[in-house]
Structures are given as structure tokens and as C-alpha cells.
CSV table of C-alpha atoms and ligand atoms in Angstrom, one decimal:
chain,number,residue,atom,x,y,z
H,1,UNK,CA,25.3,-24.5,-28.1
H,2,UNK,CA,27.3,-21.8,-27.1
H,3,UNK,CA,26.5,-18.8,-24.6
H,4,UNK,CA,25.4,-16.4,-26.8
H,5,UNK,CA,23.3,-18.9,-28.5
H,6,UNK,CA,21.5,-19.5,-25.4
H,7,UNK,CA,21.6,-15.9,-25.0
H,8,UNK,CA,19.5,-15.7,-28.2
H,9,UNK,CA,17.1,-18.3,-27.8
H,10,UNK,CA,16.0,-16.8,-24.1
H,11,UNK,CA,15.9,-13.7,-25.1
H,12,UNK,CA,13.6,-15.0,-28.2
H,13,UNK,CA,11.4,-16.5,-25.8
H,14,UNK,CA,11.0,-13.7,-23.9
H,15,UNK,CA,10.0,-11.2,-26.5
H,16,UNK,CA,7.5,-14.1,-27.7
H,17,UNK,CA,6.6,-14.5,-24.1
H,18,UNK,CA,5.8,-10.8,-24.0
H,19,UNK,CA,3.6,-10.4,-27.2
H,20,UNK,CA,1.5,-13.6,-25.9
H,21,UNK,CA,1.3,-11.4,-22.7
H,22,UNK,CA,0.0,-8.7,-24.5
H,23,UNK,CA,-2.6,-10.6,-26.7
H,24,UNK,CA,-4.4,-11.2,-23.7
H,25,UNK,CA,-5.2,-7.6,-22.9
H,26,UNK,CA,-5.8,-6.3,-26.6
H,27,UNK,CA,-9.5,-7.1,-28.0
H,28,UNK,CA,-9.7,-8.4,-31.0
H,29,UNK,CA,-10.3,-5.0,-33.0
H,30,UNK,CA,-7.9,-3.6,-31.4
H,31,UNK,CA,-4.6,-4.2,-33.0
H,32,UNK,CA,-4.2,-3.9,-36.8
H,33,UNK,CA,-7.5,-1.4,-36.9
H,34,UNK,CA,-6.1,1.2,-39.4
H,35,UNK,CA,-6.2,3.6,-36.5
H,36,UNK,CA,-2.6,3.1,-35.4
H,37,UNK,CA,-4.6,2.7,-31.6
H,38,UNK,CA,-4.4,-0.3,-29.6
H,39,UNK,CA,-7.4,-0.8,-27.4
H,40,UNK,CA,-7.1,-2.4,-23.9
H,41,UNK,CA,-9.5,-4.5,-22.8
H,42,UNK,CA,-11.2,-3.2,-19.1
H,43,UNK,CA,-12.8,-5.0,-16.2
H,44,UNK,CA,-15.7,-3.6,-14.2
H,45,UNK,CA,-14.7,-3.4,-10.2
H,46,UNK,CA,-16.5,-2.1,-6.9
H,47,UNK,CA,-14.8,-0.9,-4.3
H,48,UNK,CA,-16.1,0.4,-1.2
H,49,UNK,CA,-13.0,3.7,-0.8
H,50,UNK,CA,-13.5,5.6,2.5
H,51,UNK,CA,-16.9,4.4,3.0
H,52,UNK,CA,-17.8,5.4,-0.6
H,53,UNK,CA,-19.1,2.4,-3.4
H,54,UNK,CA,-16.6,3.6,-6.1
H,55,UNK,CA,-17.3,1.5,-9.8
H,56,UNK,CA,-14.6,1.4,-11.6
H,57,UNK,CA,-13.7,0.0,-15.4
H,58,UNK,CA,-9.8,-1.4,-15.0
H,59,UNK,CA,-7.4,-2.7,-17.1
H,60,UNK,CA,-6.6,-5.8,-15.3
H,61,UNK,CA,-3.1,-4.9,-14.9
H,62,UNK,CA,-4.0,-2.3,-12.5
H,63,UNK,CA,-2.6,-1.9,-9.1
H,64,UNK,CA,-4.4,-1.1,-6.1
H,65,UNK,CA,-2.4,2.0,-5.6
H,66,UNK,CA,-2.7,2.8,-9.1
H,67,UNK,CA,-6.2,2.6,-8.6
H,68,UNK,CA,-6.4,5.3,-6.2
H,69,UNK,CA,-4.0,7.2,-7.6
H,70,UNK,CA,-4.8,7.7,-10.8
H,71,UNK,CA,-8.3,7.1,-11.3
H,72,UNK,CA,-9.9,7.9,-8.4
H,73,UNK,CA,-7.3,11.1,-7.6
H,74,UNK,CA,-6.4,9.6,-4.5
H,75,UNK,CA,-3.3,10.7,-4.1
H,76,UNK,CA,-3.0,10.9,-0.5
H,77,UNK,CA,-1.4,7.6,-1.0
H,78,UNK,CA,1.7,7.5,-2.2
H,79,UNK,CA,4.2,5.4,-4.8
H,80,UNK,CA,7.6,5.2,-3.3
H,81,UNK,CA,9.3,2.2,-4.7
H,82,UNK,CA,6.0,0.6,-6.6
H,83,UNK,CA,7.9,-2.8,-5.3
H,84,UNK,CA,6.7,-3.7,-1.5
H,85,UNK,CA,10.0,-2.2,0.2
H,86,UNK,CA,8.9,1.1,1.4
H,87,UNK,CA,5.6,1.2,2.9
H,88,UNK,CA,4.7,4.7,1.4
H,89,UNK,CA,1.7,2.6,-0.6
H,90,UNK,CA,0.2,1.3,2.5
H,91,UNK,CA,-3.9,1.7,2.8
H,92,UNK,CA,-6.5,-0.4,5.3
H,93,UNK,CA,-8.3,-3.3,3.1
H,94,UNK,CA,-10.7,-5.0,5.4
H,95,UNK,CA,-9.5,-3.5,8.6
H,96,UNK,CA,-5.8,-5.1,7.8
H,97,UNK,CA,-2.9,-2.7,6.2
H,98,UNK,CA,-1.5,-4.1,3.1
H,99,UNK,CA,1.0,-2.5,0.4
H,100,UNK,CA,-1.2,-1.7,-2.2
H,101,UNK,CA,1.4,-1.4,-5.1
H,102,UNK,CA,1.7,-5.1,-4.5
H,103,UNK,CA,-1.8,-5.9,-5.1
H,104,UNK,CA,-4.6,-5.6,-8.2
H,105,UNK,CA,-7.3,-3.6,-8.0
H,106,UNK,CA,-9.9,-6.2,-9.2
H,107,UNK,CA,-8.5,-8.5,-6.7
H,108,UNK,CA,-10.6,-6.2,-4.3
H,109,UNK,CA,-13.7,-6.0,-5.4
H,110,UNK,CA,-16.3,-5.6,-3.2
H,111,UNK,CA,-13.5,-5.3,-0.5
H,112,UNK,CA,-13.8,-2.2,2.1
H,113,UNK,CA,-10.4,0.2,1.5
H,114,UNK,CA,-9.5,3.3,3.7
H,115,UNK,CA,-7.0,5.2,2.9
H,116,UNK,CA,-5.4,8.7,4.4
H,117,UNK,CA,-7.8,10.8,3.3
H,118,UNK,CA,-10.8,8.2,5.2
H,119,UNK,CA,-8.9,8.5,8.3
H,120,UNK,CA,-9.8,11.9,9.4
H,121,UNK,CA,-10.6,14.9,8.1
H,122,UNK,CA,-8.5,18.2,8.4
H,123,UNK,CA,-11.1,19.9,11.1
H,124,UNK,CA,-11.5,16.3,12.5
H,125,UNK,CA,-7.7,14.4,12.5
H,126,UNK,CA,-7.7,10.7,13.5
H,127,UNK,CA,-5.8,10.5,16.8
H,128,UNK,CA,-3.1,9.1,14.6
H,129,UNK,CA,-2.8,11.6,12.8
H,130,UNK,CA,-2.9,14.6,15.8
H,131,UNK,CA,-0.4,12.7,17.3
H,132,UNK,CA,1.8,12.8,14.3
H,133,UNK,CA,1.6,16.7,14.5
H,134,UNK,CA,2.1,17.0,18.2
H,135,UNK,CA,5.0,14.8,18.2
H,136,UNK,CA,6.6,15.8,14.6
H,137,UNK,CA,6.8,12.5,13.2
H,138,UNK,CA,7.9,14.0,10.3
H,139,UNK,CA,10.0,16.1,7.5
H,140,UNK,CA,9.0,15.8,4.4
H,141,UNK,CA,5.9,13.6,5.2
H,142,UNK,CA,6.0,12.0,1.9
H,143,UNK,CA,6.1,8.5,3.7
H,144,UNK,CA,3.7,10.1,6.5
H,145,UNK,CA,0.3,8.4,4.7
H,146,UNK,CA,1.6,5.1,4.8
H,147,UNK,CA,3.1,5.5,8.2
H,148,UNK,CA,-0.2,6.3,9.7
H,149,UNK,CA,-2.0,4.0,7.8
H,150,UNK,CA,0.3,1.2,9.4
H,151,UNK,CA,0.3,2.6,12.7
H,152,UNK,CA,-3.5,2.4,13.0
H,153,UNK,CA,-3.5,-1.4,11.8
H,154,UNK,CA,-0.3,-2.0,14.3
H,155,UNK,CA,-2.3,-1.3,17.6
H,156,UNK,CA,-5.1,-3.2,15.9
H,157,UNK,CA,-2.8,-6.0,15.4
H,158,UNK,CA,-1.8,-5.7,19.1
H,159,UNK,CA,-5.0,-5.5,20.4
H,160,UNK,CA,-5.9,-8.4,18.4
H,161,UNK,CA,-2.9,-10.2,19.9
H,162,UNK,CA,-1.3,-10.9,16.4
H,163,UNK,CA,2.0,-12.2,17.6
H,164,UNK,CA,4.8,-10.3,15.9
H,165,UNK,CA,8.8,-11.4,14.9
H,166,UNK,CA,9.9,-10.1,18.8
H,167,UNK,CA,6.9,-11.1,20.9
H,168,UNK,CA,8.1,-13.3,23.5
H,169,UNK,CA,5.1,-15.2,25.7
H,170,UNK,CA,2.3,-16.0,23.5
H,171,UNK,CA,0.2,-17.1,26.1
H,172,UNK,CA,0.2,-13.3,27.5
H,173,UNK,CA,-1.9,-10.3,27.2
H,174,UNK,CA,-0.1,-8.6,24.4
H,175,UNK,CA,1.5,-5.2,24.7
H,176,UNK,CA,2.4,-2.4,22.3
H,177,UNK,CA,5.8,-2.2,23.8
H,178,UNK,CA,8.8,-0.3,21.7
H,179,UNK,CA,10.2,-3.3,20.6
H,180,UNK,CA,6.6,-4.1,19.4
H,181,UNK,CA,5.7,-0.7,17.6
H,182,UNK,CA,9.2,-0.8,16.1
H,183,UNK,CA,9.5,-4.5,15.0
H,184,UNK,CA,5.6,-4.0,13.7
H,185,UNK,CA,6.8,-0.2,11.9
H,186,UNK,CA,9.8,-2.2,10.2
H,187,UNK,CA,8.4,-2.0,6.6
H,188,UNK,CA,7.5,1.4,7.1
H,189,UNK,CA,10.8,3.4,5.4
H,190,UNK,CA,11.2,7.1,6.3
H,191,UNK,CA,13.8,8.6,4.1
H,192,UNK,CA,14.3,11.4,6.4
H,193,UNK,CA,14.8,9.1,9.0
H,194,UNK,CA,11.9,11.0,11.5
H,195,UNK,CA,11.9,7.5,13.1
H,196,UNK,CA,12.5,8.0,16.7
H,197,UNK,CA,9.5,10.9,16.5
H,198,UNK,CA,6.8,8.9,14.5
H,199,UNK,CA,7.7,6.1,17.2
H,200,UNK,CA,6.9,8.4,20.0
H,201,UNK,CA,3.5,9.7,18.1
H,202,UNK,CA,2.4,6.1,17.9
H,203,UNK,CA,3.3,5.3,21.3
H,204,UNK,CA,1.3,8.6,22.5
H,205,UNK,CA,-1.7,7.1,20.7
H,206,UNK,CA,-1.0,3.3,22.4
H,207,UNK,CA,-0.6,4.9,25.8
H,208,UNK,CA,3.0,3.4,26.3
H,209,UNK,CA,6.4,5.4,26.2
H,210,UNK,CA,8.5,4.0,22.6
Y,1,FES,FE1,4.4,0.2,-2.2
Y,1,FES,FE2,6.9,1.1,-1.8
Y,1,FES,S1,5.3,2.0,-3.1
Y,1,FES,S2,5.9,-0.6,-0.8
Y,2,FES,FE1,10.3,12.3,4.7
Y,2,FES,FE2,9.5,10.2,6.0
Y,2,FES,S1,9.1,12.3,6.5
Y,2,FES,S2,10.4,10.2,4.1
């Protein structure tokens, strides 16, 4: 067998590999109905969203962010990469920040999710959030949701004494040290590069100078 035979055959199986894929999503009257329409099969989900019980029918491909985005309009949250590399996706599930491009909506059901627009409100900010405006922590704020988002569960991580990639002594009281804030913020991308701000608003809000 040569290369481009092998070529063939994998990319054979991969096209097979993908309609198989598909079968599972597609009800049974959906394809070949005479309507030219494929129909996708949903599943139900309840998700407590900012302290709201939000019932949702999915397809099961669905992301978390997705979720938010798109069907419940969101769109405080936003899609940067849509890969886990930026950070711009991140929300609070269960009191712990995850990226939720990286995650299905029905893995959550029943789960608790806060996102930006739960934090505060625009009369009432979060002191995360006031101390992004008094300090600047940011241009075009694009990444500014997720950066919050993160900073909140960072000091919650701290307090917690969750030991991060730099904490040195284990045994001690935990800090939110620079190093800490910035090791913790690492997955947080700021195209605009308003780092050395959004450090300082977080450190305003931990008490400690970044
Ligand atoms: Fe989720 Fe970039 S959009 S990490
Ligand atoms: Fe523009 Fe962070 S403020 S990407």
C-alpha cells in the first residue's frame, strides 16, 4: 500500500466516521422526509443562570457558552477562540470558573452558572467589577467578562487555599500575592495587553499591591 492509498482509506473512514456521527443526532423522520429538512434531535436541560431556573431543549452538541449565547441571549460572555486558550468564555459553575466553550450544556444540568451579567448590576457593580473601572483594566473590554469572571473565582481559590503552579509553602496561610494573581490570571488572554492594569484592579479588590 502506497501513501496515497492510505491516504484514501483514512480519509474514507473519516467521512464514514462522520455520517455515523451524524446518525446519532438525526431522528428517524428526519432525513430522507421529502422536505429537504433534516431534524435534530433535542435534549431537555435545567440550569439554574444567575439565580434564574432556565429549561432549556438542546441539541446535545451544545456548548455551555453556546448555551448562553445563543439561546438564552447571554451575550455578556464571550467566544474568543471557542478552543480553551483565551479565557474570554469563562463563567462561575458551582462557585468554581471554568471555560465554558469547553464544556456541554447538558453536562450542567441542574448545575448553578453565573455569569457577567449575575455579577452585578449596572447601578450595583460587583467590587470586581468597580475595581476594573477605577483602575482601567481595560481597552477594548472584549476579554473584560471573562477576566472578571476569573478574578472572582481566583481570590476564592486563595481564600480556599487551592495551591497554585508558584505557591511555595503549603503548610501556610495562603496569600494573593502578584506572583499568585498573575500565575492564577495566566489563562486569562487580553489582546490589548491591559495586563499590568487588570492586575492592579484585582489586587485592589484582594487588598495587596500586584
Ligand atoms: Fe473559551 Fe477562548 S472562547 S477559552
Ligand atoms: Fe481588549 Fe482585553 S481589553 S482584549
Amino acid at each position: 500500500m502506497d501513501v496515497s492509498d492510505e491516504s484514501r482509506i483514512s480519509r474514507r473512514g473519516v467521512i464514514g466516521g462522520g455520517v455515523a456521527a451524524a446518525a446519532i443526532v438525526v431522528s428517524p423522520g428526519g432525513v430522507g422526509n421529502g422536505s429537504g429538512m433534516r431534524t435534530v434531535a433535542t435534549m431537555p436541560v435545567s440550569i439554574d443562570v444567575n439565580g434564574e431556573r432556565r429549561a432549556l431543549d438542546l441539541d446535545p452538541r451544545t456548548t455551555l457558552l453556546d448555551a448562553l449565547r445563543e439561546h438564552l441571549h447571554l451575550t455578556g460572555t464571550k467566544k474568543g477562540c471557542d478552543h480553551g486558550q483565551c479565557g474570554a468564555c469563562t463563567v462561575i459553575v458551582n462557585g468554581e470558573r471554568i471555560n465554558s466553550c469547553l464544556s456541554l450544556a447538558l453536562q450542567h444540568d441542574g448545575d448553578s452558572v453565573t455569569t457577567i451579567e449575575g455579577l452585578g448590576r449596572a447601578d450595583e457593580l460587583h467590587p470586581m467589577q468597580a475595581a476594573f473601572v477605577e483602575h482601567d483594566g481595560y481597552q477594548c473590554g472584549y476579554c473584560t467578562p471573562g477576566q472578571i469572571c476569573s478574578a472572582v473565582s481566583v481570590l476564592k481559590e486563595i481564600e480556599a487555599g487551592v495551591p497554585s503552579h508558584v505557591t511555595g509553602d503549603l503548610s501556610a496561610r495562603m496569600q494573593p500575592t502578584g506572583a499568585e494573581l498573575r500565575e492564577r490570571m495566566s489563562g486569562n488572554i487580553c489582546r490589548c495587553g491591559a495586563y499590568s492594569n487588570i492586575a492592579a484592579a484585582i489586587a485592589h479588590v484582594a487588598g495587596e499591591k500586584a
